[in-house]
Amino acid sequence: MNASRIFLAGHRGMVGAAIQRRLARENVDVLTAGHETLDLREQADVRAYMERERPDVVVLAAAKVGGILANDSFPADFLGDNLAIELNIIHEAHRAGVERLVFLGSSCIYPKFAAQPIREEALLTGALEPTNEWYAIAKIAGIKLCQAYRRQYGRHYISLMPCNLYGPNDNFDLATSHVLPALIRKFHEAKQDRKSEVVVWGSGTPRREFMHVDDLADATVFLMRHYDEDGPINCGAGFDLSIGELAEKIRRIVEFEGRIVFDATKPDGTPRKLMDSSRIVAQGWKPKIDLDEGIADAYRWFLEHQAEEHSRTRAMRR
Ligand code: GDP
């Protein structure tokens, strides 16, 4: 890759960590900075960092993220923190002369009732899904910032819209996580506690598209090399399944033998958000990780990580 220094913002998150693993296979220097040394919400700190480090490329994988209930509970964080992070990084990258930047968004930027599969052109053609509007508005602003700096200053800033992601380093906290890690945890704990049932939120009928985060990391590096256009580019698995089907799949992988019950008092969110990823496929990229294998991988990570957590808390009690 003809870039020697890449600043990866958000390297401790699920997406950032996967991109860091992927970039380790390239001949590049990856610059990272944790919360304790750089608060991305503080413009002055981001400016000082960019001026000092002067990266060749910036990958913006930092964001406040969460599942359907977290979005509803922390609207100020989801809108405010994300807007601040995006504006600070994109503006200060431009100011420091950074030519190339990759911004990571989300399929929730598209209208709630967009025609399926959703093409990039659907952006801003209809109302958003209210349960994740805060996050979606911030991500739309990020896309527009990339377009604005490209149009006004000729910067090569691109934006990539992934579908729902999962994998190592995911958030498994039941109050704030997305559905896939939540169900891994729920089925695992129900199996351990010999429970007879697991509660899945909503009706089970909404459909979602899931991709392993390592595929997304690979797409990020691919687009860094091959894509330089205005407007977002979709990146998904190419198929979706209902939450009920997902629950059944995870139940089988985790080997829980009880029942699945649906809690209709919890929100369903958008009915469907399958993206049309034909643009990235036409460029020569496609995902490689099978959903069943990917879920098994995420479950392994959860088991290992959970073991670490337990030994940490035991050590603290001693
Ligand atoms: P979304 O794709 O932005 O709606 O985010 P989520 O991953 O949080 O939710 C996807 C769908 O899974 C929604 O219809 C949820 O109601 C449903 N779901 C079922 N069980 C759970 C759960 O335990 N946690 C979460 N976050 N969602 C769940």
mmCIF file of C-alpha atoms and ligand atoms in Angstrom:
data_model
loop_
_atom_site.group_PDB
_atom_site.id
_atom_site.type_symbol
_atom_site.label_atom_id
_atom_site.label_comp_id
_atom_site.label_asym_id
_atom_site.label_seq_id
_atom_site.Cartn_x
_atom_site.Cartn_y
_atom_site.Cartn_z
ATOM 1 C CA MET A 1 0.000 0.000 0.000
ATOM 2 C CA ASN A 2 1.381 3.396 -0.922
ATOM 3 C CA ALA A 3 0.753 4.880 2.506
ATOM 4 C CA SER A 4 3.314 4.570 5.214
ATOM 5 C CA ARG A 5 1.521 6.092 8.200
ATOM 6 C CA ILE A 6 -2.106 5.353 8.956
ATOM 7 C CA PHE A 7 -3.862 6.895 11.953
ATOM 8 C CA LEU A 8 -6.492 4.397 13.092
ATOM 9 C CA ALA A 9 -9.025 6.177 15.312
ATOM 10 C CA GLY A 10 -10.993 3.771 17.501
ATOM 11 C CA HIS A 11 -8.524 0.864 17.583
ATOM 12 C CA ARG A 12 -9.972 -0.568 20.803
ATOM 13 C CA GLY A 13 -13.478 -1.041 19.431
ATOM 14 C CA MET A 14 -14.617 -4.161 17.607
ATOM 15 C CA VAL A 15 -14.189 -2.563 14.168
ATOM 16 C CA GLY A 16 -10.955 -0.729 14.941
ATOM 17 C CA ALA A 17 -9.336 -3.815 16.481
ATOM 18 C CA ALA A 18 -10.213 -5.853 13.381
ATOM 19 C CA ILE A 19 -8.755 -3.182 11.086
ATOM 20 C CA GLN A 20 -5.602 -3.116 13.196
ATOM 21 C CA ARG A 21 -5.229 -6.908 12.822
ATOM 22 C CA ARG A 22 -5.783 -6.587 9.065
ATOM 23 C CA LEU A 23 -3.303 -3.704 8.682
ATOM 24 C CA ALA A 24 -0.668 -5.745 10.514
ATOM 25 C CA ARG A 25 -0.411 -7.748 7.256
ATOM 26 C CA GLU A 26 0.471 -4.614 5.248
ATOM 27 C CA ASN A 27 3.713 -2.748 5.082
ATOM 28 C CA VAL A 28 2.468 0.312 6.972
ATOM 29 C CA ASP A 29 2.906 2.045 10.321
ATOM 30 C CA VAL A 30 -0.347 2.133 12.252
ATOM 31 C CA LEU A 31 -0.702 5.042 14.656
ATOM 32 C CA THR A 32 -3.147 4.621 17.540
ATOM 33 C CA ALA A 33 -4.049 6.637 20.619
ATOM 34 C CA GLY A 34 -6.198 5.456 23.540
ATOM 35 C CA HIS A 35 -8.768 7.561 25.407
ATOM 36 C CA GLU A 36 -6.268 8.370 28.132
ATOM 37 C CA THR A 37 -3.920 10.142 25.722
ATOM 38 C CA LEU A 38 -6.367 11.543 23.158
ATOM 39 C CA ASP A 39 -10.014 12.503 23.681
ATOM 40 C CA LEU A 40 -11.420 12.607 20.152
ATOM 41 C CA ARG A 41 -14.300 14.813 21.323
ATOM 42 C CA GLU A 42 -11.839 17.606 22.115
ATOM 43 C CA GLN A 43 -10.967 19.593 19.025
ATOM 44 C CA ALA A 44 -7.774 21.130 20.434
ATOM 45 C CA ASP A 45 -6.431 17.678 21.352
ATOM 46 C CA VAL A 46 -7.228 16.262 17.923
ATOM 47 C CA ARG A 47 -5.607 19.289 16.243
ATOM 48 C CA ALA A 48 -2.423 18.902 18.297
ATOM 49 C CA TYR A 49 -2.308 15.179 17.525
ATOM 50 C CA MET A 50 -2.781 15.630 13.762
ATOM 51 C CA GLU A 51 -0.203 18.418 13.615
ATOM 52 C CA ARG A 52 2.322 16.330 15.501
ATOM 53 C CA GLU A 53 1.775 13.012 13.752
ATOM 54 C CA ARG A 54 0.830 14.122 10.211
ATOM 55 C CA PRO A 55 -0.453 10.728 9.034
ATOM 56 C CA ASP A 56 -0.810 9.920 5.318
ATOM 57 C CA VAL A 57 -4.204 8.277 5.801
ATOM 58 C CA VAL A 58 -6.831 8.382 8.541
ATOM 59 C CA VAL A 59 -9.263 5.537 9.222
ATOM 60 C CA LEU A 60 -12.187 6.793 11.297
ATOM 61 C CA ALA A 61 -13.499 3.764 13.185
ATOM 62 C CA ALA A 62 -14.114 5.604 16.466
ATOM 63 C CA ALA A 63 -17.732 6.038 17.510
ATOM 64 C CA LYS A 64 -20.137 5.725 20.371
ATOM 65 C CA VAL A 65 -22.107 2.610 19.351
ATOM 66 C CA GLY A 66 -24.814 0.414 20.825
ATOM 67 C CA GLY A 67 -27.940 -1.619 20.250
ATOM 68 C CA ILE A 68 -31.560 -0.653 19.929
ATOM 69 C CA LEU A 69 -32.112 0.249 23.603
ATOM 70 C CA ALA A 70 -28.762 1.981 24.135
ATOM 71 C CA ASN A 71 -29.561 4.396 21.300
ATOM 72 C CA ASP A 72 -32.824 5.291 22.959
ATOM 73 C CA SER A 73 -31.267 5.673 26.421
ATOM 74 C CA PHE A 74 -28.232 7.822 25.515
ATOM 75 C CA PRO A 75 -29.376 10.129 22.688
ATOM 76 C CA ALA A 76 -27.001 12.941 23.610
ATOM 77 C CA ASP A 77 -23.982 10.612 23.517
ATOM 78 C CA PHE A 78 -25.028 8.985 20.266
ATOM 79 C CA LEU A 79 -25.621 12.277 18.486
ATOM 80 C CA GLY A 80 -23.282 14.664 20.300
ATOM 81 C CA ASP A 81 -20.188 12.515 20.835
ATOM 82 C CA ASN A 82 -20.341 11.096 17.333
ATOM 83 C CA LEU A 83 -20.745 14.505 15.687
ATOM 84 C CA ALA A 84 -17.832 15.882 17.702
ATOM 85 C CA ILE A 85 -15.558 12.917 16.885
ATOM 86 C CA GLU A 86 -16.345 13.104 13.155
ATOM 87 C CA LEU A 87 -16.009 16.866 12.821
ATOM 88 C CA ASN A 88 -12.797 17.003 14.838
ATOM 89 C CA ILE A 89 -11.115 14.175 12.964
ATOM 90 C CA ILE A 90 -12.256 15.097 9.457
ATOM 91 C CA HIS A 91 -11.622 18.820 9.819
ATOM 92 C CA GLU A 92 -8.296 18.450 11.608
ATOM 93 C CA ALA A 93 -7.111 15.792 9.176
ATOM 94 C CA HIS A 94 -7.812 18.223 6.354
ATOM 95 C CA ARG A 95 -6.094 21.049 8.230
ATOM 96 C CA ALA A 96 -2.991 18.905 8.743
ATOM 97 C CA GLY A 97 -2.891 18.092 5.026
ATOM 98 C CA VAL A 98 -4.089 14.484 5.232
ATOM 99 C CA GLU A 99 -5.019 13.531 1.664
ATOM 100 C CA ARG A 100 -6.932 10.326 2.329
ATOM 101 C CA LEU A 101 -9.483 9.289 4.904
ATOM 102 C CA VAL A 102 -11.900 6.367 5.271
ATOM 103 C CA PHE A 103 -15.038 7.014 7.314
ATOM 104 C CA LEU A 104 -17.062 4.097 8.631
ATOM 105 C CA GLY A 105 -20.824 4.516 8.843
ATOM 106 C CA SER A 106 -23.716 2.124 9.210
ATOM 107 C CA SER A 107 -26.681 0.782 7.252
ATOM 108 C CA CYS A 108 -29.013 2.608 9.687
ATOM 109 C CA ILE A 109 -28.348 5.849 7.762
ATOM 110 C CA TYR A 110 -30.891 4.712 5.160
ATOM 111 C CA PRO A 111 -34.626 5.473 5.388
ATOM 112 C CA LYS A 112 -36.715 3.102 7.491
ATOM 113 C CA PHE A 113 -38.810 2.053 4.501
ATOM 114 C CA ALA A 114 -36.117 2.179 1.806
ATOM 115 C CA ALA A 115 -36.615 -0.212 -1.131
ATOM 116 C CA GLN A 116 -34.724 -3.483 -0.486
ATOM 117 C CA PRO A 117 -31.957 -4.267 -1.077
ATOM 118 C CA ILE A 118 -30.917 -0.715 -0.231
ATOM 119 C CA ARG A 119 -28.834 1.117 -2.792
ATOM 120 C CA GLU A 120 -26.491 3.967 -1.912
ATOM 121 C CA GLU A 121 -28.839 6.366 -3.733
ATOM 122 C CA ALA A 122 -31.524 5.820 -1.071
ATOM 123 C CA LEU A 123 -29.653 8.136 1.314
ATOM 124 C CA LEU A 124 -31.883 11.047 2.441
ATOM 125 C CA THR A 125 -34.926 9.916 0.464
ATOM 126 C CA GLY A 126 -37.164 9.251 3.501
ATOM 127 C CA ALA A 127 -37.646 9.327 7.262
ATOM 128 C CA LEU A 128 -35.253 7.362 9.492
ATOM 129 C CA GLU A 129 -36.030 4.564 11.944
ATOM 130 C CA PRO A 130 -36.693 6.460 15.224
ATOM 131 C CA THR A 131 -34.905 3.921 17.499
ATOM 132 C CA ASN A 132 -31.524 4.771 16.010
ATOM 133 C CA GLU A 133 -32.099 8.232 14.619
ATOM 134 C CA TRP A 134 -29.495 9.862 16.881
ATOM 135 C CA TYR A 135 -26.728 7.646 15.673
ATOM 136 C CA ALA A 136 -27.960 7.733 12.069
ATOM 137 C CA ILE A 137 -28.048 11.546 11.916
ATOM 138 C CA ALA A 138 -24.465 11.696 13.200
ATOM 139 C CA LYS A 139 -23.322 9.124 10.624
ATOM 140 C CA ILE A 140 -25.105 10.966 7.797
ATOM 141 C CA ALA A 141 -23.281 14.130 8.896
ATOM 142 C CA GLY A 142 -19.994 12.191 8.678
ATOM 143 C CA ILE A 143 -20.743 11.111 5.103
ATOM 144 C CA LYS A 144 -21.595 14.694 4.192
ATOM 145 C CA LEU A 145 -18.375 15.969 5.798
ATOM 146 C CA CYS A 146 -16.359 13.590 3.630
ATOM 147 C CA GLN A 147 -18.229 14.808 0.544
ATOM 148 C CA ALA A 148 -17.848 18.451 1.549
ATOM 149 C CA TYR A 149 -14.079 18.304 2.056
ATOM 150 C CA ARG A 150 -13.775 16.386 -1.202
ATOM 151 C CA ARG A 151 -15.803 18.971 -3.154
ATOM 152 C CA GLN A 152 -14.365 22.087 -1.580
ATOM 153 C CA TYR A 153 -10.751 20.999 -1.083
ATOM 154 C CA GLY A 154 -10.248 18.008 -3.369
ATOM 155 C CA ARG A 155 -9.598 15.640 -0.449
ATOM 156 C CA HIS A 156 -9.838 11.909 -1.123
ATOM 157 C CA TYR A 157 -12.204 11.213 1.762
ATOM 158 C CA ILE A 158 -14.483 8.185 1.327
ATOM 159 C CA SER A 159 -17.232 6.611 3.382
ATOM 160 C CA LEU A 160 -18.019 2.952 3.800
ATOM 161 C CA MET A 161 -21.405 1.707 5.071
ATOM 162 C CA PRO A 162 -21.267 -1.742 6.683
ATOM 163 C CA CYS A 163 -24.285 -3.873 7.577
ATOM 164 C CA ASN A 164 -24.741 -5.156 11.177
ATOM 165 C CA LEU A 165 -21.327 -6.420 12.318
ATOM 166 C CA TYR A 166 -20.229 -8.974 14.906
ATOM 167 C CA GLY A 167 -17.040 -10.715 16.003
ATOM 168 C CA PRO A 168 -14.181 -10.558 18.503
ATOM 169 C CA ASN A 169 -14.219 -7.542 20.879
ATOM 170 C CA ASP A 170 -17.963 -7.107 20.491
ATOM 171 C CA ASN A 171 -19.975 -5.692 23.389
ATOM 172 C CA PHE A 172 -21.705 -8.542 25.239
ATOM 173 C CA ASP A 173 -23.438 -6.360 27.838
ATOM 174 C CA LEU A 174 -27.122 -7.210 27.589
ATOM 175 C CA ALA A 175 -28.343 -3.659 28.219
ATOM 176 C CA THR A 176 -26.281 -1.954 25.516
ATOM 177 C CA SER A 177 -25.233 -4.628 22.999
ATOM 178 C CA HIS A 178 -26.548 -5.483 19.558
ATOM 179 C CA VAL A 179 -28.657 -8.562 18.992
ATOM 180 C CA LEU A 180 -26.040 -11.105 17.903
ATOM 181 C CA PRO A 181 -23.675 -10.825 20.901
ATOM 182 C CA ALA A 182 -26.705 -10.485 23.221
ATOM 183 C CA LEU A 183 -28.108 -13.797 21.983
ATOM 184 C CA ILE A 184 -24.744 -15.569 22.262
ATOM 185 C CA ARG A 185 -24.609 -14.542 25.877
ATOM 186 C CA LYS A 186 -28.258 -15.305 26.644
ATOM 187 C CA PHE A 187 -28.114 -18.826 25.147
ATOM 188 C CA HIS A 188 -24.784 -19.588 26.796
ATOM 189 C CA GLU A 189 -25.952 -18.503 30.240
ATOM 190 C CA ALA A 190 -29.284 -20.293 29.851
ATOM 191 C CA LYS A 191 -27.388 -23.479 28.945
ATOM 192 C CA GLN A 192 -25.108 -23.143 31.971
ATOM 193 C CA ASP A 193 -27.987 -22.413 34.339
ATOM 194 C CA ARG A 194 -30.127 -25.192 32.810
ATOM 195 C CA LYS A 195 -32.935 -22.761 32.057
ATOM 196 C CA SER A 196 -35.885 -23.902 29.943
ATOM 197 C CA GLU A 197 -36.182 -20.774 27.794
ATOM 198 C CA VAL A 198 -34.429 -17.711 26.399
ATOM 199 C CA VAL A 199 -36.175 -14.385 25.843
ATOM 200 C CA VAL A 200 -35.594 -12.686 22.488
ATOM 201 C CA TRP A 201 -36.744 -9.065 22.170
ATOM 202 C CA GLY A 202 -39.474 -8.013 19.777
ATOM 203 C CA SER A 203 -41.524 -10.171 17.426
ATOM 204 C CA GLY A 204 -38.625 -12.059 15.822
ATOM 205 C CA THR A 205 -39.785 -10.964 12.362
ATOM 206 C CA PRO A 206 -37.416 -8.015 11.632
ATOM 207 C CA ARG A 207 -34.731 -8.992 9.165
ATOM 208 C CA ARG A 208 -31.057 -8.054 9.506
ATOM 209 C CA GLU A 209 -27.878 -8.558 7.493
ATOM 210 C CA PHE A 210 -24.821 -9.682 9.490
ATOM 211 C CA MET A 211 -21.160 -9.689 8.539
ATOM 212 C CA HIS A 212 -18.073 -10.782 10.494
ATOM 213 C CA VAL A 213 -15.935 -7.781 11.378
ATOM 214 C CA ASP A 214 -12.830 -9.348 9.785
ATOM 215 C CA ASP A 215 -14.603 -9.142 6.418
ATOM 216 C CA LEU A 216 -15.314 -5.481 7.049
ATOM 217 C CA ALA A 217 -11.658 -4.884 7.947
ATOM 218 C CA ASP A 218 -10.620 -6.519 4.687
ATOM 219 C CA ALA A 219 -13.107 -4.343 2.761
ATOM 220 C CA THR A 220 -11.724 -1.231 4.447
ATOM 221 C CA VAL A 221 -8.201 -1.988 3.248
ATOM 222 C CA PHE A 222 -9.526 -2.914 -0.202
ATOM 223 C CA LEU A 223 -11.437 0.369 -0.572
ATOM 224 C CA MET A 224 -8.496 2.361 0.737
ATOM 225 C CA ARG A 225 -6.675 1.077 -2.327
ATOM 226 C CA HIS A 226 -9.399 0.963 -4.957
ATOM 227 C CA TYR A 227 -12.202 3.393 -4.210
ATOM 228 C CA ASP A 228 -12.079 7.157 -4.512
ATOM 229 C CA GLU A 229 -15.569 8.454 -5.157
ATOM 230 C CA ASP A 230 -18.034 10.887 -3.749
ATOM 231 C CA GLY A 231 -20.820 9.321 -1.692
ATOM 232 C CA PRO A 232 -20.985 6.217 0.468
ATOM 233 C CA ILE A 233 -20.338 2.655 -0.675
ATOM 234 C CA ASN A 234 -22.246 -0.257 0.876
ATOM 235 C CA CYS A 235 -20.499 -3.305 2.261
ATOM 236 C CA GLY A 236 -22.584 -6.238 3.417
ATOM 237 C CA ALA A 237 -22.938 -10.003 3.415
ATOM 238 C CA GLY A 238 -25.495 -9.903 0.591
ATOM 239 C CA PHE A 239 -28.281 -11.756 2.424
ATOM 240 C CA ASP A 240 -30.385 -11.270 5.524
ATOM 241 C CA LEU A 241 -32.340 -13.418 7.942
ATOM 242 C CA SER A 242 -35.088 -12.826 10.490
ATOM 243 C CA ILE A 243 -34.242 -12.323 14.170
ATOM 244 C CA GLY A 244 -36.182 -15.550 14.815
ATOM 245 C CA GLU A 245 -33.958 -17.426 12.341
ATOM 246 C CA LEU A 246 -30.848 -15.849 13.842
ATOM 247 C CA ALA A 247 -31.945 -16.885 17.338
ATOM 248 C CA GLU A 248 -32.480 -20.467 16.170
ATOM 249 C CA LYS A 249 -29.037 -20.524 14.536
ATOM 250 C CA ILE A 250 -27.312 -19.232 17.671
ATOM 251 C CA ARG A 251 -29.312 -21.636 19.860
ATOM 252 C CA ARG A 252 -27.930 -24.502 17.756
ATOM 253 C CA ILE A 253 -24.321 -23.233 17.731
ATOM 254 C CA VAL A 254 -24.307 -22.662 21.495
ATOM 255 C CA GLU A 255 -26.103 -26.004 22.003
ATOM 256 C CA PHE A 256 -28.921 -24.729 24.190
ATOM 257 C CA GLU A 257 -31.787 -27.184 24.212
ATOM 258 C CA GLY A 258 -34.616 -25.071 25.620
ATOM 259 C CA ARG A 259 -37.225 -22.860 23.963
ATOM 260 C CA ILE A 260 -37.122 -19.415 22.439
ATOM 261 C CA VAL A 261 -39.797 -16.938 23.560
ATOM 262 C CA PHE A 262 -40.376 -13.489 22.102
ATOM 263 C CA ASP A 263 -40.931 -10.389 24.254
ATOM 264 C CA ALA A 264 -43.285 -8.183 22.257
ATOM 265 C CA THR A 265 -42.920 -5.314 24.734
ATOM 266 C CA LYS A 266 -39.417 -4.663 23.346
ATOM 267 C CA PRO A 267 -38.998 -2.680 20.107
ATOM 268 C CA ASP A 268 -38.535 -4.331 16.721
ATOM 269 C CA GLY A 269 -36.798 -1.373 15.112
ATOM 270 C CA THR A 270 -36.671 -1.164 11.354
ATOM 271 C CA PRO A 271 -38.456 -4.095 9.602
ATOM 272 C CA ARG A 272 -35.590 -4.823 7.227
ATOM 273 C CA LYS A 273 -32.236 -3.342 6.206
ATOM 274 C CA LEU A 274 -30.568 -5.483 3.602
ATOM 275 C CA MET A 275 -28.077 -3.453 1.612
ATOM 276 C CA ASP A 276 -27.336 -3.697 -2.071
ATOM 277 C CA SER A 277 -23.574 -4.244 -2.073
ATOM 278 C CA SER A 278 -23.256 -4.723 -5.825
ATOM 279 C CA ARG A 279 -21.058 -1.639 -6.172
ATOM 280 C CA ILE A 280 -18.247 -3.042 -3.995
ATOM 281 C CA VAL A 281 -18.715 -6.506 -5.520
ATOM 282 C CA ALA A 282 -18.303 -4.977 -8.998
ATOM 283 C CA GLN A 283 -15.000 -3.494 -7.817
ATOM 284 C CA GLY A 284 -13.765 -7.015 -7.038
ATOM 285 C CA TRP A 285 -14.392 -7.509 -3.315
ATOM 286 C CA LYS A 286 -16.691 -9.941 -1.550
ATOM 287 C CA PRO A 287 -17.047 -11.244 2.017
ATOM 288 C CA LYS A 288 -15.480 -14.630 2.837
ATOM 289 C CA ILE A 289 -16.658 -15.615 6.314
ATOM 290 C CA ASP A 290 -19.693 -17.890 6.478
ATOM 291 C CA LEU A 291 -22.299 -16.818 9.063
ATOM 292 C CA ASP A 292 -22.301 -20.095 11.024
ATOM 293 C CA GLU A 293 -18.501 -20.161 11.189
ATOM 294 C CA GLY A 294 -18.422 -16.473 12.086
ATOM 295 C CA ILE A 295 -20.882 -16.952 14.942
ATOM 296 C CA ALA A 296 -18.860 -19.930 16.210
ATOM 297 C CA ASP A 297 -15.767 -17.689 16.141
ATOM 298 C CA ALA A 298 -17.549 -14.928 18.088
ATOM 299 C CA TYR A 299 -18.773 -17.531 20.604
ATOM 300 C CA ARG A 300 -15.203 -18.824 21.097
ATOM 301 C CA TRP A 301 -14.013 -15.275 21.686
ATOM 302 C CA PHE A 302 -16.814 -14.742 24.209
ATOM 303 C CA LEU A 303 -15.900 -17.938 26.090
ATOM 304 C CA GLU A 304 -12.214 -17.060 26.262
ATOM 305 C CA HIS A 305 -12.889 -13.483 27.244
ATOM 306 C CA GLN A 306 -15.411 -14.542 29.850
ATOM 307 C CA ALA A 307 -12.846 -16.876 31.389
ATOM 308 C CA GLU A 308 -10.419 -13.944 31.649
ATOM 309 C CA GLU A 309 -13.102 -11.788 33.302
ATOM 310 C CA HIS A 310 -13.790 -14.511 35.854
ATOM 311 C CA SER A 311 -10.145 -14.974 36.758
ATOM 312 C CA ARG A 312 -9.740 -11.195 37.094
ATOM 313 C CA THR A 313 -12.685 -10.895 39.494
ATOM 314 C CA ARG A 314 -11.492 -13.956 41.449
ATOM 315 C CA ALA A 315 -7.997 -12.454 41.744
ATOM 316 C CA MET A 316 -9.487 -9.184 42.969
ATOM 317 C CA ARG A 317 -11.486 -10.970 45.678
ATOM 318 C CA ARG A 318 -8.402 -12.730 47.042
HETATM 319 P P1 GDP B 1 -30.677 -2.582 15.120
HETATM 320 O O1 GDP B 1 -30.210 -3.418 13.977
HETATM 321 O O2 GDP B 1 -30.192 -1.184 15.067
HETATM 322 O O3 GDP B 1 -32.179 -2.638 15.291
HETATM 323 O O4 GDP B 1 -29.997 -3.115 16.449
HETATM 324 P P2 GDP B 1 -30.029 -4.412 17.399
HETATM 325 O O5 GDP B 1 -28.959 -5.351 16.975
HETATM 326 O O6 GDP B 1 -29.954 -3.899 18.790
HETATM 327 O O7 GDP B 1 -31.474 -5.096 17.216
HETATM 328 C C1 GDP B 1 -31.820 -5.838 16.069
HETATM 329 C C2 GDP B 1 -33.122 -6.579 16.311
HETATM 330 O O8 GDP B 1 -32.899 -7.656 17.221
HETATM 331 C C3 GDP B 1 -34.252 -5.734 16.915
HETATM 332 O O9 GDP B 1 -35.465 -6.126 16.300
HETATM 333 C C4 GDP B 1 -34.231 -6.173 18.379
HETATM 334 O O10 GDP B 1 -35.471 -5.991 19.053
HETATM 335 C C5 GDP B 1 -33.906 -7.651 18.218
HETATM 336 N N1 GDP B 1 -33.403 -8.304 19.447
HETATM 337 C C6 GDP B 1 -33.861 -9.485 19.921
HETATM 338 N N2 GDP B 1 -33.260 -9.800 21.085
HETATM 339 C C7 GDP B 1 -32.374 -8.803 21.334
HETATM 340 C C8 GDP B 1 -31.443 -8.585 22.396
HETATM 341 O O11 GDP B 1 -31.317 -9.349 23.341
HETATM 342 N N3 GDP B 1 -30.663 -7.452 22.286
HETATM 343 C C9 GDP B 1 -30.784 -6.581 21.235
HETATM 344 N N4 GDP B 1 -29.983 -5.490 21.198
HETATM 345 N N5 GDP B 1 -31.670 -6.766 20.230
HETATM 346 C C10 GDP B 1 -32.462 -7.857 20.282
#
